[in-house]
mmCIF file of C-alpha atoms in Angstrom:
data_model
loop_
_atom_site.group_PDB
_atom_site.id
_atom_site.type_symbol
_atom_site.label_atom_id
_atom_site.label_comp_id
_atom_site.label_asym_id
_atom_site.label_seq_id
_atom_site.Cartn_x
_atom_site.Cartn_y
_atom_site.Cartn_z
ATOM 1 C CA MET A 1 140.079 76.393 24.174
ATOM 2 C CA LYS A 2 140.713 73.380 21.700
ATOM 3 C CA ASN A 3 138.274 71.363 23.654
ATOM 4 C CA VAL A 4 135.488 73.908 23.352
ATOM 5 C CA ALA A 5 136.062 74.424 19.792
ATOM 6 C CA LEU A 6 136.043 70.511 19.285
ATOM 7 C CA LEU A 7 132.955 70.246 21.290
ATOM 8 C CA THR A 8 131.186 72.870 19.302
ATOM 9 C CA LEU A 9 132.238 71.259 15.956
ATOM 10 C CA THR A 10 130.788 67.760 17.148
ATOM 11 C CA ARG A 11 127.499 69.493 17.996
ATOM 12 C CA ALA A 12 127.202 71.067 14.797
ATOM 13 C CA ILE A 13 127.977 67.908 12.725
ATOM 14 C CA LEU A 14 125.410 65.951 14.787
ATOM 15 C CA VAL A 15 122.602 68.606 14.226
ATOM 16 C CA SER A 16 123.461 68.653 10.456
ATOM 17 C CA SER A 17 123.297 65.053 10.242
ATOM 18 C CA LEU A 18 119.810 65.018 12.265
ATOM 19 C CA LEU A 19 118.507 67.673 9.788
ATOM 20 C CA GLY A 20 119.704 65.747 6.700
ATOM 21 C CA SER A 21 118.025 62.513 8.105
ATOM 22 C CA LEU A 22 114.573 64.322 8.594
ATOM 23 C CA VAL A 23 114.779 65.932 5.141
ATOM 24 C CA GLY A 24 115.493 62.696 3.561
ATOM 25 C CA CYS A 25 112.723 61.106 5.324
ATOM 26 C CA ASN A 26 110.344 63.836 4.186
ATOM 27 C CA ARG A 27 111.501 63.464 0.613
ATOM 28 C CA SER A 28 110.775 59.795 0.837
ATOM 29 C CA GLU A 29 107.247 60.303 1.781
ATOM 30 C CA SER A 30 106.680 62.994 -0.545
ATOM 31 C CA ILE A 31 107.881 60.665 -3.495
ATOM 32 C CA SER A 32 105.941 57.469 -2.384
ATOM 33 C CA SER A 33 102.694 59.501 -1.639
ATOM 34 C CA THR A 34 102.748 61.238 -5.046
ATOM 35 C CA PRO A 35 100.971 59.253 -7.788
ATOM 36 C CA GLN A 36 103.399 58.471 -10.438
ATOM 37 C CA PRO A 37 102.789 57.921 -14.065
ATOM 38 C CA THR A 38 102.566 54.094 -14.980
ATOM 39 C CA SER A 39 104.003 52.809 -17.946
ATOM 40 C CA THR A 40 101.469 51.599 -20.458
ATOM 41 C CA PRO A 41 102.256 48.111 -21.976
ATOM 42 C CA THR A 42 102.796 47.947 -25.562
ATOM 43 C CA VAL A 43 99.851 46.359 -27.234
ATOM 44 C CA VAL A 44 100.714 44.139 -30.305
ATOM 45 C CA PRO A 45 98.092 43.466 -32.644
ATOM 46 C CA THR A 46 97.434 39.944 -33.065
ATOM 47 C CA LYS A 47 95.365 38.157 -35.871
ATOM 48 C CA THR A 48 92.056 36.614 -35.006
ATOM 49 C CA VAL A 49 92.570 32.881 -35.609
ATOM 50 C CA THR A 50 89.625 30.585 -35.526
ATOM 51 C CA THR A 51 89.711 27.321 -33.734
ATOM 52 C CA GLY A 52 92.047 24.720 -35.619
ATOM 53 C CA ALA A 53 93.002 27.387 -38.092
ATOM 54 C CA ALA A 54 96.795 27.425 -36.976
ATOM 55 C CA ASN A 55 96.815 23.870 -37.464
ATOM 56 C CA ILE A 56 95.267 23.695 -40.895
ATOM 57 C CA GLN A 57 97.478 26.730 -42.160
ATOM 58 C CA ASP A 58 100.637 24.580 -41.414
ATOM 59 C CA LYS A 59 99.402 21.801 -43.576
ATOM 60 C CA LEU A 60 97.935 23.397 -46.467
ATOM 61 C CA PRO A 61 99.503 25.477 -49.329
ATOM 62 C CA GLU A 62 98.617 29.060 -48.995
ATOM 63 C CA THR A 63 96.538 28.876 -52.244
ATOM 64 C CA ALA A 64 94.228 26.223 -50.627
ATOM 65 C CA ILE A 65 93.024 28.856 -47.965
ATOM 66 C CA LYS A 66 90.955 31.792 -48.225
ATOM 67 C CA SER A 67 90.735 34.311 -45.283
ATOM 68 C CA LYS A 68 88.493 37.233 -44.760
ATOM 69 C CA ASN A 69 89.217 39.540 -41.606
ATOM 70 C CA ASP A 70 91.861 37.213 -40.577
ATOM 71 C CA LYS A 71 89.502 34.347 -40.399
ATOM 72 C CA ILE A 72 89.561 31.272 -42.723
ATOM 73 C CA VAL A 73 86.426 31.446 -44.719
ATOM 74 C CA SER A 74 87.229 28.836 -47.528
ATOM 75 C CA LEU A 75 89.207 25.587 -47.835
ATOM 76 C CA ASP A 76 90.185 23.939 -51.293
ATOM 77 C CA LEU A 77 90.978 20.481 -50.410
ATOM 78 C CA ARG A 78 90.636 18.911 -53.900
ATOM 79 C CA SER A 79 94.477 18.287 -54.161
ATOM 80 C CA LEU A 80 94.527 15.986 -50.829
ATOM 81 C CA VAL A 81 94.011 12.266 -50.853
ATOM 82 C CA GLY A 82 94.377 9.689 -48.176
ATOM 83 C CA ASP A 83 95.464 10.584 -44.677
ATOM 84 C CA GLU A 84 96.171 14.218 -45.632
ATOM 85 C CA LEU A 85 92.664 14.577 -46.500
ATOM 86 C CA SER A 86 91.190 12.854 -43.584
ATOM 87 C CA GLN A 87 93.232 15.132 -41.487
ATOM 88 C CA ALA A 88 92.282 18.314 -43.209
ATOM 89 C CA ILE A 89 88.643 17.547 -43.095
ATOM 90 C CA SER A 90 88.964 16.771 -39.367
ATOM 91 C CA LEU A 91 90.730 20.121 -38.684
ATOM 92 C CA ALA A 92 88.032 21.823 -41.173
ATOM 93 C CA THR A 93 85.402 20.859 -38.660
ATOM 94 C CA LYS A 94 86.986 23.010 -36.031
ATOM 95 C CA ILE A 95 87.128 26.153 -37.880
ATOM 96 C CA ASP A 96 83.999 28.008 -36.826
ATOM 97 C CA SER A 97 84.226 30.575 -39.362
ATOM 98 C CA LEU A 98 84.350 28.302 -42.581
ATOM 99 C CA GLU A 99 81.815 29.049 -45.182
ATOM 100 C CA GLU A 100 83.028 27.140 -48.061
ATOM 101 C CA VAL A 101 84.705 23.870 -49.013
ATOM 102 C CA SER A 102 85.828 22.278 -52.046
ATOM 103 C CA LEU A 103 86.429 18.509 -52.617
ATOM 104 C CA SER A 104 86.762 16.287 -55.513
ATOM 105 C CA GLY A 105 87.504 12.970 -56.969
ATOM 106 C CA GLU A 106 86.019 9.404 -56.809
ATOM 107 C CA ALA A 107 87.689 9.057 -53.302
ATOM 108 C CA ILE A 108 84.954 11.294 -51.832
ATOM 109 C CA THR A 109 81.955 9.263 -50.787
ATOM 110 C CA ASP A 110 79.179 9.650 -48.289
ATOM 111 C CA ALA A 111 81.309 8.477 -45.444
ATOM 112 C CA VAL A 112 84.381 10.656 -46.131
ATOM 113 C CA ILE A 113 82.282 13.975 -46.469
ATOM 114 C CA GLU A 114 79.960 13.259 -43.402
ATOM 115 C CA PRO A 115 82.036 15.423 -41.102
ATOM 116 C CA ILE A 116 81.831 18.366 -43.327
ATOM 117 C CA LEU A 117 77.925 18.211 -43.028
ATOM 118 C CA GLU A 118 78.119 19.105 -39.495
ATOM 119 C CA ILE A 119 80.032 22.562 -40.047
ATOM 120 C CA GLU A 120 77.287 25.081 -39.058
ATOM 121 C CA SER A 121 78.816 28.024 -40.765
ATOM 122 C CA LEU A 122 79.046 26.072 -44.141
ATOM 123 C CA VAL A 123 77.150 27.765 -46.853
ATOM 124 C CA ARG A 124 78.921 26.845 -50.178
ATOM 125 C CA LEU A 125 79.811 23.248 -50.910
ATOM 126 C CA ARG A 126 81.680 22.323 -54.366
ATOM 127 C CA LEU A 127 81.686 18.524 -54.819
ATOM 128 C CA PRO A 128 82.935 17.698 -58.600
ATOM 129 C CA GLN A 129 83.537 14.386 -59.738
ATOM 130 C CA THR A 130 82.710 12.781 -56.262
ATOM 131 C CA ARG A 131 80.966 9.779 -55.687
ATOM 132 C CA ILE A 132 78.351 11.053 -53.132
ATOM 133 C CA THR A 133 74.694 9.486 -53.264
ATOM 134 C CA ASP A 134 71.390 10.855 -52.471
ATOM 135 C CA THR A 135 71.848 9.993 -48.858
ATOM 136 C CA THR A 136 74.328 13.009 -48.528
ATOM 137 C CA LEU A 137 71.936 15.314 -50.577
ATOM 138 C CA GLU A 138 69.243 14.304 -48.135
ATOM 139 C CA ARG A 139 71.355 15.203 -45.116
ATOM 140 C CA LEU A 140 72.324 18.544 -46.709
ATOM 141 C CA ALA A 141 68.756 19.501 -47.328
ATOM 142 C CA LYS A 142 68.043 19.039 -43.637
ATOM 143 C CA THR A 143 70.600 21.533 -42.556
ATOM 144 C CA GLY A 144 68.727 24.139 -44.729
ATOM 145 C CA ARG A 145 72.085 26.249 -44.846
ATOM 146 C CA LEU A 146 73.444 25.958 -48.489
ATOM 147 C CA LYS A 147 73.463 28.950 -50.882
ATOM 148 C CA LEU A 148 75.840 27.029 -53.221
ATOM 149 C CA LEU A 149 75.948 23.473 -54.323
ATOM 150 C CA ASP A 150 78.348 22.242 -57.193
ATOM 151 C CA LEU A 151 77.650 18.612 -58.341
ATOM 152 C CA THR A 152 79.422 18.684 -61.511
ATOM 153 C CA ASP A 153 80.334 15.286 -62.983
ATOM 154 C CA VAL A 154 78.557 13.476 -60.018
ATOM 155 C CA THR A 155 77.031 10.561 -61.632
ATOM 156 C CA THR A 156 75.922 8.740 -58.689
ATOM 157 C CA ILE A 157 72.951 10.874 -57.679
ATOM 158 C CA GLY A 158 69.535 10.022 -58.608
ATOM 159 C CA GLN A 159 66.141 11.445 -58.917
ATOM 160 C CA GLN A 160 65.596 11.249 -55.057
ATOM 161 C CA GLY A 161 68.839 13.269 -54.568
ATOM 162 C CA ILE A 162 67.537 16.035 -56.784
ATOM 163 C CA ALA A 163 64.293 16.015 -55.036
ATOM 164 C CA SER A 164 66.292 16.729 -51.728
ATOM 165 C CA VAL A 165 68.172 19.454 -53.609
ATOM 166 C CA GLY A 166 64.861 20.936 -54.252
ATOM 167 C CA LYS A 167 64.269 21.458 -50.459
ATOM 168 C CA MET A 168 67.312 23.486 -50.145
ATOM 169 C CA THR A 169 65.368 26.672 -50.060
ATOM 170 C CA LYS A 170 68.302 29.008 -49.604
ATOM 171 C CA LEU A 171 70.209 27.971 -52.645
ATOM 172 C CA VAL A 172 71.198 30.904 -55.081
ATOM 173 C CA GLU A 173 73.670 28.911 -57.296
ATOM 174 C CA LEU A 174 73.248 25.167 -58.368
ATOM 175 C CA ASN A 175 75.556 23.400 -60.857
ATOM 176 C CA LEU A 176 74.190 20.070 -62.149
ATOM 177 C CA MET A 177 76.785 19.919 -65.251
ATOM 178 C CA ASN A 178 77.098 16.373 -66.669
ATOM 179 C CA THR A 179 74.719 14.761 -64.216
ATOM 180 C CA ALA A 180 71.854 12.497 -65.120
ATOM 181 C CA VAL A 181 69.311 15.309 -64.600
ATOM 182 C CA THR A 182 66.093 14.988 -67.092
ATOM 183 C CA ASP A 183 63.324 16.999 -67.617
ATOM 184 C CA GLU A 184 61.213 15.350 -65.120
ATOM 185 C CA TRP A 185 63.900 15.924 -62.409
ATOM 186 C CA ILE A 186 63.783 19.694 -63.169
ATOM 187 C CA GLY A 187 60.142 19.943 -61.762
ATOM 188 C CA SER A 188 61.725 19.028 -58.057
ATOM 189 C CA LEU A 189 63.513 22.410 -58.312
ATOM 190 C CA SER A 190 60.594 24.562 -58.774
ATOM 191 C CA GLN A 191 60.237 25.334 -55.055
ATOM 192 C CA LEU A 192 63.885 27.036 -55.174
ATOM 193 C CA LYS A 193 62.554 30.676 -54.801
ATOM 194 C CA THR A 194 66.170 32.186 -54.131
ATOM 195 C CA LEU A 195 67.658 30.283 -57.091
ATOM 196 C CA LYS A 196 69.469 32.736 -59.360
ATOM 197 C CA LYS A 197 72.023 30.558 -61.281
ATOM 198 C CA LEU A 198 71.506 27.138 -62.707
ATOM 199 C CA ARG A 199 73.707 25.007 -64.647
ATOM 200 C CA LEU A 200 72.614 22.112 -66.744
ATOM 201 C CA ARG A 201 75.253 21.530 -69.266
ATOM 202 C CA GLY A 202 75.612 18.237 -70.454
ATOM 203 C CA THR A 203 72.585 16.862 -68.888
ATOM 204 C CA LYS A 204 69.715 14.726 -70.330
ATOM 205 C CA VAL A 205 67.435 17.719 -70.429
ATOM 206 C CA THR A 206 65.327 17.921 -73.809
ATOM 207 C CA GLY A 207 62.824 20.729 -73.062
ATOM 208 C CA GLU A 208 59.795 18.546 -73.641
ATOM 209 C CA ASN A 209 58.663 18.738 -70.157
ATOM 210 C CA VAL A 210 60.241 21.931 -68.561
ATOM 211 C CA THR A 211 57.207 24.062 -67.865
ATOM 212 C CA SER A 212 58.413 24.538 -64.175
ATOM 213 C CA LEU A 213 61.100 26.672 -65.425
ATOM 214 C CA ALA A 214 58.776 29.346 -66.412
ATOM 215 C CA SER A 215 58.227 30.485 -62.955
ATOM 216 C CA MET A 216 61.734 30.116 -61.334
ATOM 217 C CA PRO A 217 63.477 33.168 -60.423
ATOM 218 C CA ILE A 218 66.692 32.292 -62.471
ATOM 219 C CA VAL A 219 68.791 35.081 -63.682
ATOM 220 C CA ASP A 220 71.610 33.014 -65.328
ATOM 221 C CA LEU A 221 70.731 29.606 -67.308
ATOM 222 C CA GLU A 222 73.150 27.305 -69.055
ATOM 223 C CA LEU A 223 71.640 24.622 -71.244
ATOM 224 C CA SER A 224 74.748 23.845 -73.313
ATOM 225 C CA GLU A 225 75.681 20.607 -74.956
ATOM 226 C CA THR A 226 72.350 19.272 -74.372
ATOM 227 C CA SER A 227 69.386 18.171 -76.617
ATOM 228 C CA PHE A 228 67.411 20.956 -75.612
ATOM 229 C CA GLY A 229 65.076 22.005 -78.445
ATOM 230 C CA ASN A 230 62.355 24.225 -79.504
ATOM 231 C CA ALA A 231 59.646 22.577 -77.137
ATOM 232 C CA GLY A 232 61.332 23.979 -74.207
ATOM 233 C CA MET A 233 61.722 27.719 -75.468
ATOM 234 C CA ASP A 234 58.143 28.785 -74.352
ATOM 235 C CA ALA A 235 59.177 28.142 -70.673
ATOM 236 C CA ILE A 236 62.373 30.005 -71.262
ATOM 237 C CA ALA A 237 60.718 32.964 -72.473
ATOM 238 C CA LYS A 238 58.200 33.080 -69.622
ATOM 239 C CA MET A 239 61.133 33.205 -67.063
ATOM 240 C CA PRO A 240 60.532 36.468 -65.182
ATOM 241 C CA GLN A 241 64.048 37.358 -64.460
ATOM 242 C CA LEU A 242 66.229 35.818 -66.975
ATOM 243 C CA GLU A 243 69.145 37.798 -68.031
ATOM 244 C CA LYS A 244 71.979 35.291 -69.233
ATOM 245 C CA LEU A 245 71.011 32.448 -71.437
ATOM 246 C CA ASN A 246 73.560 29.778 -72.959
ATOM 247 C CA LEU A 247 72.296 27.631 -75.627
ATOM 248 C CA TRP A 248 75.632 26.596 -77.164
ATOM 249 C CA LEU A 249 75.352 23.243 -78.912
ATOM 250 C CA THR A 250 71.717 22.786 -78.263
ATOM 251 C CA LYS A 251 68.951 21.650 -80.848
ATOM 252 C CA ILE A 252 66.921 24.806 -81.398
ATOM 253 C CA ASP A 253 66.573 26.623 -84.581
ATOM 254 C CA ASP A 254 64.852 29.951 -85.718
ATOM 255 C CA GLU A 255 61.562 28.630 -84.751
ATOM 256 C CA GLY A 256 62.515 28.091 -81.269
ATOM 257 C CA LEU A 257 64.491 31.206 -80.928
ATOM 258 C CA ALA A 258 61.506 33.228 -82.392
ATOM 259 C CA LYS A 259 60.058 32.535 -78.742
ATOM 260 C CA LEU A 260 62.489 35.149 -77.430
ATOM 261 C CA LYS A 261 60.642 37.915 -79.143
ATOM 262 C CA GLY A 262 60.439 40.935 -76.901
ATOM 263 C CA LYS A 263 62.732 39.201 -74.175
ATOM 264 C CA THR A 264 64.803 42.384 -73.694
ATOM 265 C CA SER A 265 65.864 41.485 -70.212
ATOM 266 C CA LEU A 266 68.641 39.360 -71.817
ATOM 267 C CA THR A 267 72.060 40.886 -71.681
ATOM 268 C CA LEU A 268 73.937 37.414 -72.476
ATOM 269 C CA LEU A 269 73.080 35.153 -75.324
ATOM 270 C CA ASN A 270 75.245 32.395 -76.511
ATOM 271 C CA LEU A 271 74.095 30.381 -79.732
ATOM 272 C CA ASP A 272 77.653 29.098 -80.433
ATOM 273 C CA ASN A 273 77.299 26.063 -82.812
ATOM 274 C CA VAL A 274 73.576 26.262 -82.803
ATOM 275 C CA ALA A 275 73.446 25.517 -86.720
ATOM 276 C CA GLY A 276 69.671 25.838 -86.887
ATOM 277 C CA VAL A 277 69.829 29.709 -86.201
ATOM 278 C CA THR A 278 70.000 31.582 -89.497
ATOM 279 C CA ASP A 279 69.525 35.043 -91.090
ATOM 280 C CA GLU A 280 65.883 34.600 -90.346
ATOM 281 C CA SER A 281 66.653 35.294 -86.686
ATOM 282 C CA MET A 282 68.503 38.388 -86.969
ATOM 283 C CA PRO A 283 65.740 40.963 -86.698
ATOM 284 C CA LEU A 284 64.733 39.151 -83.483
ATOM 285 C CA ILE A 285 68.390 39.342 -82.117
ATOM 286 C CA ALA A 286 68.666 42.954 -83.162
ATOM 287 C CA GLU A 287 65.744 43.910 -80.975
ATOM 288 C CA LEU A 288 67.355 42.545 -77.722
ATOM 289 C CA GLN A 289 68.595 46.259 -76.822
ATOM 290 C CA ASN A 290 70.239 45.265 -73.744
ATOM 291 C CA LEU A 291 72.600 42.515 -74.939
ATOM 292 C CA ASP A 292 76.046 42.955 -73.678
ATOM 293 C CA LEU A 293 77.597 39.720 -74.997
ATOM 294 C CA LEU A 294 76.387 37.937 -78.067
ATOM 295 C CA HIS A 295 78.004 34.727 -79.637
ATOM 296 C CA LEU A 296 76.816 33.732 -83.114
ATOM 297 C CA GLY A 297 79.890 31.581 -84.028
ATOM 298 C CA GLY A 298 79.141 28.464 -85.945
ATOM 299 C CA THR A 299 75.572 29.480 -86.583
ATOM 300 C CA GLY A 300 73.800 29.674 -89.971
ATOM 301 C CA ILE A 301 74.018 33.456 -90.043
ATOM 302 C CA THR A 302 75.612 34.776 -93.187
ATOM 303 C CA GLU A 303 77.721 37.996 -93.758
ATOM 304 C CA SER A 304 74.795 39.769 -95.149
ATOM 305 C CA ALA A 305 72.823 39.706 -92.040
ATOM 306 C CA ILE A 306 75.689 40.894 -89.817
ATOM 307 C CA PRO A 307 75.040 44.779 -90.216
ATOM 308 C CA GLN A 308 71.852 44.336 -88.391
ATOM 309 C CA LEU A 309 73.666 44.112 -85.090
ATOM 310 C CA GLN A 310 74.467 47.756 -85.332
ATOM 311 C CA SER A 311 71.339 48.446 -83.667
ATOM 312 C CA LEU A 312 72.543 46.859 -80.441
ATOM 313 C CA PRO A 313 73.761 49.908 -78.296
ATOM 314 C CA LYS A 314 75.353 48.116 -75.220
ATOM 315 C CA LEU A 315 77.016 45.147 -76.870
ATOM 316 C CA LYS A 316 80.509 44.892 -75.631
ATOM 317 C CA THR A 317 81.354 41.494 -76.657
ATOM 318 C CA LEU A 318 80.673 39.936 -79.981
ATOM 319 C CA PHE A 319 81.706 36.590 -81.652
ATOM 320 C CA ILE A 320 80.952 35.833 -85.171
ATOM 321 C CA THR A 321 83.510 33.382 -85.665
ATOM 322 C CA ARG A 322 83.142 30.441 -88.256
ATOM 323 C CA LEU A 323 80.631 32.340 -90.295
ATOM 324 C CA GLY A 324 82.875 33.251 -93.327
ATOM 325 C CA VAL A 325 82.749 37.085 -92.527
ATOM 326 C CA SER A 326 85.383 38.761 -94.473
ATOM 327 C CA GLU A 327 87.682 41.130 -93.002
ATOM 328 C CA ALA A 328 86.252 44.176 -94.751
ATOM 329 C CA ALA A 329 82.896 43.304 -93.425
ATOM 330 C CA ALA A 330 84.177 42.880 -90.009
ATOM 331 C CA GLU A 331 86.017 45.898 -89.982
ATOM 332 C CA SER A 332 83.075 47.932 -91.242
ATOM 333 C CA LEU A 333 80.960 46.652 -88.300
ATOM 334 C CA ARG A 334 83.430 47.487 -85.736
ATOM 335 C CA LYS A 335 83.643 50.836 -87.022
ATOM 336 C CA GLU A 336 79.868 51.190 -86.698
ATOM 337 C CA MET A 337 79.910 49.940 -83.093
ATOM 338 C CA PRO A 338 82.488 51.670 -80.933
ATOM 339 C CA SER A 339 81.205 50.421 -77.863
ATOM 340 C CA LEU A 340 82.815 46.878 -78.542
ATOM 341 C CA GLU A 341 85.540 45.773 -76.180
ATOM 342 C CA ARG A 342 86.063 42.407 -77.608
ATOM 343 C CA PHE A 343 85.208 41.427 -81.120
ATOM 344 C CA GLU A 344 86.222 38.036 -82.746
ATOM 345 C CA TYR A 345 85.215 37.067 -86.496
#
């Protein structure tokens, strides 16, 4: 009996083992044949860095770099000299998003700046106090890309260089402050049909021969610290889009300013230290109804004429310094002109 029971138990164990193996195989097949959800890798947002950007970010102060949409668009290299400057310029040529470069100092010559001229994305170039020559300006003109050019205090350029600037047909802003520009040179700029801002401060312009200005689309014109006189005011008055006019320390007087009669497009008029402008000009100034900023400091205007400014409804900034205006007169004017946000007397 024991043998029969043992045999029966053995058979049961074998059958159970066999069934377990079969169930295990079926379960394995079922798991492997059923598609399982795959784990999606975590995507870490990365900044788009243009070629050469990483290297130059390590070598320049953060304030020298301006980025837009994680791409470097502007480099200010004015503080660099020697090997550091050479290395930065070399890296700059590898940044395909670079739109603006600033360089300055006598060490910046045609040879030094040459690699910069090859940057195809460059549209704004600031070169104050450099020693580039007409050669660089000629090359820049051929690229046809520049919208802004700053040549402040560049005394090594001549008339031929300005003629090249006149071929930069996309220019919107041009700074020729403290250069050797004369009336005759201005004519070379008459083909700049997109030019909106022109800085001629401290140049040799006199107004004797600037008729070409009359047709230029300039919105913002600075002639301060020049010998610009009445002869040039006819051309100024005819400028079709002129809104801002800076005549600080020029040679005009009431007769010249009278040419601006009806020039209601003006929103800014700076006559600071123009001693030849007197009370005689106040009725004309009071008719410039769109003026937002007016500077009469150091002119020949007296306190008695100041109340006429009350007729300027849009005036927000007014300077009547160095005119001997009393506090009482100034406060009276302020009360009558509530739109003033900045007022100095």
